[in-house]
Amino acid sequence: MKVKLAKSFGFCFGVKRAIKIAQKGQDGVTLGELIHNQKEIDRLKQGYGVRLAKSIDEICKGDHVIVRTHGIPKDELKKLEDMEVEISDATCPYVTKPQKIVEQVSAEGYQVVIFGDIAHPEVKSVMSYSHTQAWVVKDLEELKQYKIPKKTALVSQTTKQTKQFYELAQYLLTHSYETRVFNTICNATFQNQDSAKELAKEVDIMIVVGGLTSSNTKQLFEIAKRHCADSYLIEDENGLELQWFEGKKICGITAGASTPDWIIQKVKQKIQEI
Amino acid sequence: MKVKLAKSFGFCFGVKRAIKIAQKGQDGVTLGELIHNQKEIDRLKQGYGVRLAKSIDEICKGDHVIVRTHGIPKDELKKLEDMEVEISDATCPYVTKPQKIVEQVSAEGYQVVIFGDIAHPEVKSVMSYSHTQAWVVKDLEELKQYKIPKKTALVSQTTKQTKQFYELAQYLLTHSYETRVFNTICNATFQNQDSAKELAKEVDIMIVVGGLTSSNTKQLFEIAKRHCADSYLIEDENGLELQWFEGKKICGITAGASTPDWIIQKVKQKIQEI
């Protein structure tokens, strides 16, 4: 069976980068979960001795600490820097960017507004860089509770929807004298979806690899089905069924944002052997 | 007859300030028309010897030069500064603001976008402060002709409508990584309109003073008529007719943005004497 991978699928740039960093030094310790994927965390533990510290108290002198993709609060990074530990920063560059923006614009007197979920580690890390109290809002209704000052600056959690982000921007600029809008949304998820759609149109059968409970994987599966009737969702290569491929010539593969590449590769190999 | 003036009417803050400056020093010379009102320019000439220079070539050593409310291009100001002349800057502070913004953000690498009329002296002065070529757009269609770069900054001609300004802002922020929006619109015109509406509701007769061809005066007259059936538009006190006031107790007065206060005062006095 001929196999074609989607142009964009699976782990995003930041997650791939973090895993590379974690694999480089043996026996590292991540402060918080490196990425949001248990299977991959287990693999890093078994293969590379990477352990998980749930708080900074579990970090010891001499440790090789890996900062998670979502970043950590500024004061925790400061604490680590004051300890005798080696630090590898696996913070996604798309998260480092809003951290720096927030640090700069808050120093320049702008009220920082972060579009995001206050409980998310990424938002916690970004807001910690503000010199003044940042506002974290999950929607327009929350923003409307605030009295908008003369100078405001808006950033977003990387995984938020652009449509809502623009709504917040519009509200701010109609209520501020000066508004700075930084579109810090990362479109990796949308790229995966666009690529799945394109690929589904040109193949006989589509295989979507990902957790059955993963929201973004389900979204990919829905998109694939819409453009290729013979689409199937599997967790790993063990989910494949031979009869699906009868009479088919070309098979497309895509994968959710939380699906490690090694699982995708096993699926690809098994299909090629059909 | 009892008379009540609108809360906001006639000349705006910037025009009033410019006239005060022109009256301070005798025999000044304005580079371009100080304000857009011929009667007032004539009055300043007759009463204070203020003459008009159409270009910088008409300025002589030792002159007292008054910079017009709309501002002048940066290189002309520089030329004046290099000449042995005394300079009084009557540029409206609401115009100085966008000049400074454009100067700063263009130096910081933002593409400057000015919402305005490229032929207007205010826009010519503001755009001259940009270190890089500013884009002047009169509407969204014009903005769409450009390839939007990563960093943009938007300012407005002070007399533009906010609704269109927000449309441009929205377009920029959906096409840039970072957008800086400076709402440099001055709401003096809208304040005159709001005040005319409020006053018209509570009086028996409304007198609108202003040039018969003045667009904003006509707008004021339309608004007054809508809320007070007995509304009249006059150029000066000679336009008043006694029979309008029969059976009326309270008269409201408003005036267009280009109507000098001394004309309004004459109108007020004549009505009070009825």
mmCIF file with all atom_site columns, N, CA and C in Angstrom, chain A residues 1-7 9 198-199 202-203 205-207 250-254 268 271-272:
data_model
loop_
_atom_site.group_PDB
_atom_site.id
_atom_site.type_symbol
_atom_site.label_atom_id
_atom_site.label_alt_id
_atom_site.label_comp_id
_atom_site.label_asym_id
_atom_site.label_entity_id
_atom_site.label_seq_id
_atom_site.pdbx_PDB_ins_code
_atom_site.Cartn_x
_atom_site.Cartn_y
_atom_site.Cartn_z
_atom_site.occupancy
_atom_site.B_iso_or_equiv
_atom_site.pdbx_formal_charge
_atom_site.auth_seq_id
_atom_site.auth_comp_id
_atom_site.auth_asym_id
_atom_site.auth_atom_id
_atom_site.pdbx_PDB_model_num
ATOM 1  N N  . MET A 1 1   ? 0.842  -1.205 0.000  1.00 0.00 ? 1   MET A N  1
ATOM 2  C CA . MET A 1 1   ? 0.000  0.000  0.000  1.00 0.00 ? 1   MET A CA 1
ATOM 3  C C  . MET A 1 1   ? 0.877  1.255  0.000  1.00 0.00 ? 1   MET A C  1
ATOM 4  N N  . LYS A 1 2   ? 0.545  2.172  -0.901 1.00 0.00 ? 2   LYS A N  1
ATOM 5  C CA . LYS A 1 2   ? 1.280  3.444  -0.946 1.00 0.00 ? 2   LYS A CA 1
ATOM 6  C C  . LYS A 1 2   ? 0.760  4.366  0.176  1.00 0.00 ? 2   LYS A C  1
ATOM 7  N N  . VAL A 1 3   ? 1.692  5.014  0.865  1.00 0.00 ? 3   VAL A N  1
ATOM 8  C CA . VAL A 1 3   ? 1.307  5.838  2.017  1.00 0.00 ? 3   VAL A CA 1
ATOM 9  C C  . VAL A 1 3   ? 1.732  7.296  1.796  1.00 0.00 ? 3   VAL A C  1
ATOM 10 N N  . LYS A 1 4   ? 0.865  8.218  2.182  1.00 0.00 ? 4   LYS A N  1
ATOM 11 C CA . LYS A 1 4   ? 1.208  9.636  2.084  1.00 0.00 ? 4   LYS A CA 1
ATOM 12 C C  . LYS A 1 4   ? 0.869  10.319 3.418  1.00 0.00 ? 4   LYS A C  1
ATOM 13 N N  . LEU A 1 5   ? 1.846  11.002 3.973  1.00 0.00 ? 5   LEU A N  1
ATOM 14 C CA . LEU A 1 5   ? 1.600  11.696 5.238  1.00 0.00 ? 5   LEU A CA 1
ATOM 15 C C  . LEU A 1 5   ? 1.069  13.101 4.969  1.00 0.00 ? 5   LEU A C  1
ATOM 16 N N  . ALA A 1 6   ? 0.272  13.592 5.872  1.00 0.00 ? 6   ALA A N  1
ATOM 17 C CA . ALA A 1 6   ? -0.222 14.968 5.756  1.00 0.00 ? 6   ALA A CA 1
ATOM 18 C C  . ALA A 1 6   ? 0.974  15.919 5.822  1.00 0.00 ? 6   ALA A C  1
ATOM 19 N N  . LYS A 1 7   ? 0.844  17.083 5.179  1.00 0.00 ? 7   LYS A N  1
ATOM 20 C CA . LYS A 1 7   ? 1.936  18.067 5.186  1.00 0.00 ? 7   LYS A CA 1
ATOM 21 C C  . LYS A 1 7   ? 2.284  18.465 6.618  1.00 0.00 ? 7   LYS A C  1
ATOM 22 N N  . PHE A 1 9   ? 1.270  17.386 10.684 1.00 0.00 ? 9   PHE A N  1
ATOM 23 C CA . PHE A 1 9   ? 0.536  16.436 11.529 1.00 0.00 ? 9   PHE A CA 1
ATOM 24 C C  . PHE A 1 9   ? 1.281  16.241 12.844 1.00 0.00 ? 9   PHE A C  1
ATOM 25 N N  . GLU A 1 198 ? -6.699 18.661 2.956  1.00 0.00 ? 198 GLU A N  1
ATOM 26 C CA . GLU A 1 198 ? -6.065 18.565 1.638  1.00 0.00 ? 198 GLU A CA 1
ATOM 27 C C  . GLU A 1 198 ? -5.745 17.124 1.279  1.00 0.00 ? 198 GLU A C  1
ATOM 28 N N  . LEU A 1 199 ? -5.159 16.409 2.263  1.00 0.00 ? 199 LEU A N  1
ATOM 29 C CA . LEU A 1 199 ? -4.740 15.022 2.013  1.00 0.00 ? 199 LEU A CA 1
ATOM 30 C C  . LEU A 1 199 ? -5.955 14.116 1.786  1.00 0.00 ? 199 LEU A C  1
ATOM 31 N N  . GLU A 1 202 ? -7.280 13.600 -1.715 1.00 0.00 ? 202 GLU A N  1
ATOM 32 C CA . GLU A 1 202 ? -6.533 12.953 -2.785 1.00 0.00 ? 202 GLU A CA 1
ATOM 33 C C  . GLU A 1 202 ? -6.188 11.473 -2.525 1.00 0.00 ? 202 GLU A C  1
ATOM 34 N N  . VAL A 1 203 ? -6.706 10.906 -1.427 1.00 0.00 ? 203 VAL A N  1
ATOM 35 C CA . VAL A 1 203 ? -6.383 9.491  -1.134 1.00 0.00 ? 203 VAL A CA 1
ATOM 36 C C  . VAL A 1 203 ? -7.655 8.626  -1.139 1.00 0.00 ? 203 VAL A C  1
ATOM 37 N N  . ILE A 1 205 ? -8.107 6.145  1.249  1.00 0.00 ? 205 ILE A N  1
ATOM 38 C CA . ILE A 1 205 ? -8.408 5.823  2.647  1.00 0.00 ? 205 ILE A CA 1
ATOM 39 C C  . ILE A 1 205 ? -7.564 6.730  3.558  1.00 0.00 ? 205 ILE A C  1
ATOM 40 N N  . MET A 1 206 ? -8.182 7.192  4.659  1.00 0.00 ? 206 MET A N  1
ATOM 41 C CA . MET A 1 206 ? -7.462 8.083  5.591  1.00 0.00 ? 206 MET A CA 1
ATOM 42 C C  . MET A 1 206 ? -7.392 7.421  6.958  1.00 0.00 ? 206 MET A C  1
ATOM 43 N N  . ILE A 1 207 ? -6.179 7.394  7.528  1.00 0.00 ? 207 ILE A N  1
ATOM 44 C CA . ILE A 1 207 ? -5.982 6.889  8.886  1.00 0.00 ? 207 ILE A CA 1
ATOM 45 C C  . ILE A 1 207 ? -5.590 8.064  9.785  1.00 0.00 ? 207 ILE A C  1
ATOM 46 N N  . ILE A 1 250 ? -3.994 4.120  -2.361 1.00 0.00 ? 250 ILE A N  1
ATOM 47 C CA . ILE A 1 250 ? -3.189 5.119  -1.638 1.00 0.00 ? 250 ILE A CA 1
ATOM 48 C C  . ILE A 1 250 ? -3.871 5.498  -0.313 1.00 0.00 ? 250 ILE A C  1
ATOM 49 N N  . CYS A 1 251 ? -3.038 5.475  0.758  1.00 0.00 ? 251 CYS A N  1
ATOM 50 C CA . CYS A 1 251 ? -3.559 5.715  2.110  1.00 0.00 ? 251 CYS A CA 1
ATOM 51 C C  . CYS A 1 251 ? -2.931 6.992  2.693  1.00 0.00 ? 251 CYS A C  1
ATOM 52 N N  . GLY A 1 252 ? -3.758 7.904  3.196  1.00 0.00 ? 252 GLY A N  1
ATOM 53 C CA . GLY A 1 252 ? -3.266 9.119  3.842  1.00 0.00 ? 252 GLY A CA 1
ATOM 54 C C  . GLY A 1 252 ? -3.202 8.921  5.349  1.00 0.00 ? 252 GLY A C  1
ATOM 55 N N  . ILE A 1 253 ? -2.204 9.523  5.974  1.00 0.00 ? 253 ILE A N  1
ATOM 56 C CA . ILE A 1 253 ? -2.078 9.430  7.442  1.00 0.00 ? 253 ILE A CA 1
ATOM 57 C C  . ILE A 1 253 ? -1.940 10.840 8.032  1.00 0.00 ? 253 ILE A C  1
ATOM 58 N N  . THR A 1 254 ? -2.693 11.059 9.094  1.00 0.00 ? 254 THR A N  1
ATOM 59 C CA . THR A 1 254 ? -2.475 12.265 9.876  1.00 0.00 ? 254 THR A CA 1
ATOM 60 C C  . THR A 1 254 ? -2.547 11.873 11.352 1.00 0.00 ? 254 THR A C  1
ATOM 61 N N  . LYS A 1 268 ? 2.636  3.777  10.039 1.00 0.00 ? 268 LYS A N  1
ATOM 62 C CA . LYS A 1 268 ? 3.026  3.961  8.643  1.00 0.00 ? 268 LYS A CA 1
ATOM 63 C C  . LYS A 1 268 ? 3.664  2.680  8.088  1.00 0.00 ? 268 LYS A C  1
ATOM 64 N N  . ILE A 1 271 ? 1.195  -0.175 7.523  1.00 0.00 ? 271 ILE A N  1
ATOM 65 C CA . ILE A 1 271 ? 0.334  0.034  6.348  1.00 0.00 ? 271 ILE A CA 1
ATOM 66 C C  . ILE A 1 271 ? 1.131  -0.211 5.068  1.00 0.00 ? 271 ILE A C  1
ATOM 67 N N  . GLN A 1 272 ? 2.380  0.236  5.049  1.00 0.00 ? 272 GLN A N  1
ATOM 68 C CA . GLN A 1 272 ? 3.222  0.041  3.853  1.00 0.00 ? 272 GLN A CA 1
ATOM 69 C C  . GLN A 1 272 ? 3.408  -1.441 3.537  1.00 0.00 ? 272 GLN A C  1
#
